[in-house]
Amino acid sequence: MARWVARGRLRSSLQIRYLDESSIVVPGLSDSHAHILEYGASKQLLLESAKTIKDTVALVRQHILDNDDILNDPSKIIEGWGWDHTSWPVEEWPTSDDLDMDPIIRGRPVILQSKDGHALWLSKETFALNSPWPSEIEGGVIMKDSSGNPSGVILDKAQDLLQKHDPTEQDLLRRFDATVKDVLSHGLTSVHDAGFKPISLEFFTRQAAAGNLPFRIYGMRYFNENDPYWGNLSEPIINAGDGRLNARSVKIFADGALRSGGAALHEPYHDNPHTKGFMRVDPKVLADVVPKFLRDGWQVNIHAIGDYANGVVLDTFEAALKDVDITALRPRLEHAQILTQSDLERVGKLGVISSIQPTHAISDMWFAEERLGPERVKGLYAFRSLLDHGSRLAIGSDFPVEDMNPFAGFHAAITRLSPEGQSPNGPSGWFPEQRLTRMEALRGMTIDAAYASFTEDSLGSLVPGKRADYVVLSQDIMTVPVDQILSTKVQATVIDGRAAFGQV
């Protein structure tokens, strides 16, 4: 295991490397919320570039035509990722008819995941293969047409009704390999995977045992409320594969997403007063299982977007954390997007970690006020308020939902501007009072991300005795003008003292 060695010790064995004058070295960068295998899967049919329903359908059509194995087998499932109805000229939900109007697509099973991962757009064949469909599902939505039949989109827990074949080992390896290349070239040495299902947990456990994990993975095991409680039956994975794999936390979904209207709010949506969103899990279930998981030694990480959902989760944490050592448990709010003022204060008081994604802020800022209204939107992505009230920030991207590039998140956190330097509030940034400093943003990607994964004693900073994970950058992101940050290149990604990407 390569570690940093203090000056004067083993001096004869040290090798000296000289960097370009403009280059700097920073600790290995962490992405505190991402989806590793899903990223690899998303690469096969990317839909984010499509700006209309028609454009999206055209991409699916071309994908079929470009792949003979799909073209010649009408039963083969077609999967894509990244459509975003909020970016279309007319914000509307797509339908199965939109897909089936194309003669190349018609009759084929098509499953298209939305950009935020909380909605699926399905073809008629997919609906038929998975019938019958219930009229309603708790914690989800099956959108209906005027006749009461599924119209084409399902939200959140309704996605669990889809019968999908498990990927093969070759599928998993192909997806993982596609992700590895991008992870290392972007300077990431650690990734927190926000939702290990059993098949992915087993896959990464095998890869760790074989020594085949090129970067560090901190896994959150997916919680399914319909399964028996497993926290007292399964042991956390700690430092498997010489520190490359940890899986000692559980991921629970409290609600849906703002983009798809599933975030659970106290008051109705400003642009849809007929709904407040919905909870994906009953608060009584949270009150039952969260104390159990904490008692059995699991970190509890809960996805919470809306202000109602965040309040329920904080109520649950507050009850479960009485008279306990918070540093031994380190519960996390995954996303912590919309909070009331009292809950912004409560996060820090409870010692709850806020796992945030700054690039979500600059994606959502274009529609957020319309969705939430001018007052409530002030509590959305309130990073500075969270930090000032004592919450530790762990920063991630949620890839493939957003760009994996950590410098995109760094730029968004300190500017609240799009990569082009724009925002609904002009060049000063979207709610610029919520900006982070460069040091605060860097901490969220290094030492505070390490704390959020119980690895701050070995990762997150460059000091004697820690593992030699570091990144060589082409320029100093702490001093260059903000409009130059996104031009930063990774010259080398080093893990355990060995170059995993580039060279030094």
Tab-separated table of N, CA and C in Angstrom, residues 59 107 252 256-257 310 392 396 398:
chain	number	residue	atom	x	y	z
A	59	LEU	N	-33.861	9.753	-32.345
A	59	LEU	CA	-32.659	9.113	-31.799
A	59	LEU	C	-32.894	7.627	-31.553
A	107	GLY	N	-44.184	-1.664	-32.118
A	107	GLY	CA	-44.202	-3.088	-31.779
A	107	GLY	C	-42.987	-3.557	-31.004
A	252	ILE	N	-32.232	5.023	1.264
A	252	ILE	CA	-33.687	4.992	1.337
A	252	ILE	C	-34.233	6.189	0.557
A	256	GLY	N	-39.850	11.731	-4.513
A	256	GLY	CA	-39.410	11.700	-5.897
A	256	GLY	C	-38.512	12.873	-6.221
A	257	ALA	N	-38.687	13.460	-7.416
A	257	ALA	CA	-37.810	14.528	-7.893
A	257	ALA	C	-38.615	15.764	-8.244
A	310	ASN	N	-37.961	16.396	3.424
A	310	ASN	CA	-36.804	16.688	4.261
A	310	ASN	C	-37.200	16.854	5.718
A	392	ARG	N	-22.105	19.544	7.536
A	392	ARG	CA	-20.952	19.235	6.694
A	392	ARG	C	-21.470	18.885	5.299
A	396	GLY	N	-21.244	15.925	-4.779
A	396	GLY	CA	-21.229	14.945	-5.856
A	396	GLY	C	-21.911	15.487	-7.085
A	398	ASP	N	-24.256	13.165	-9.071
A	398	ASP	CA	-25.404	12.330	-9.410
A	398	ASP	C	-25.293	11.797	-10.847
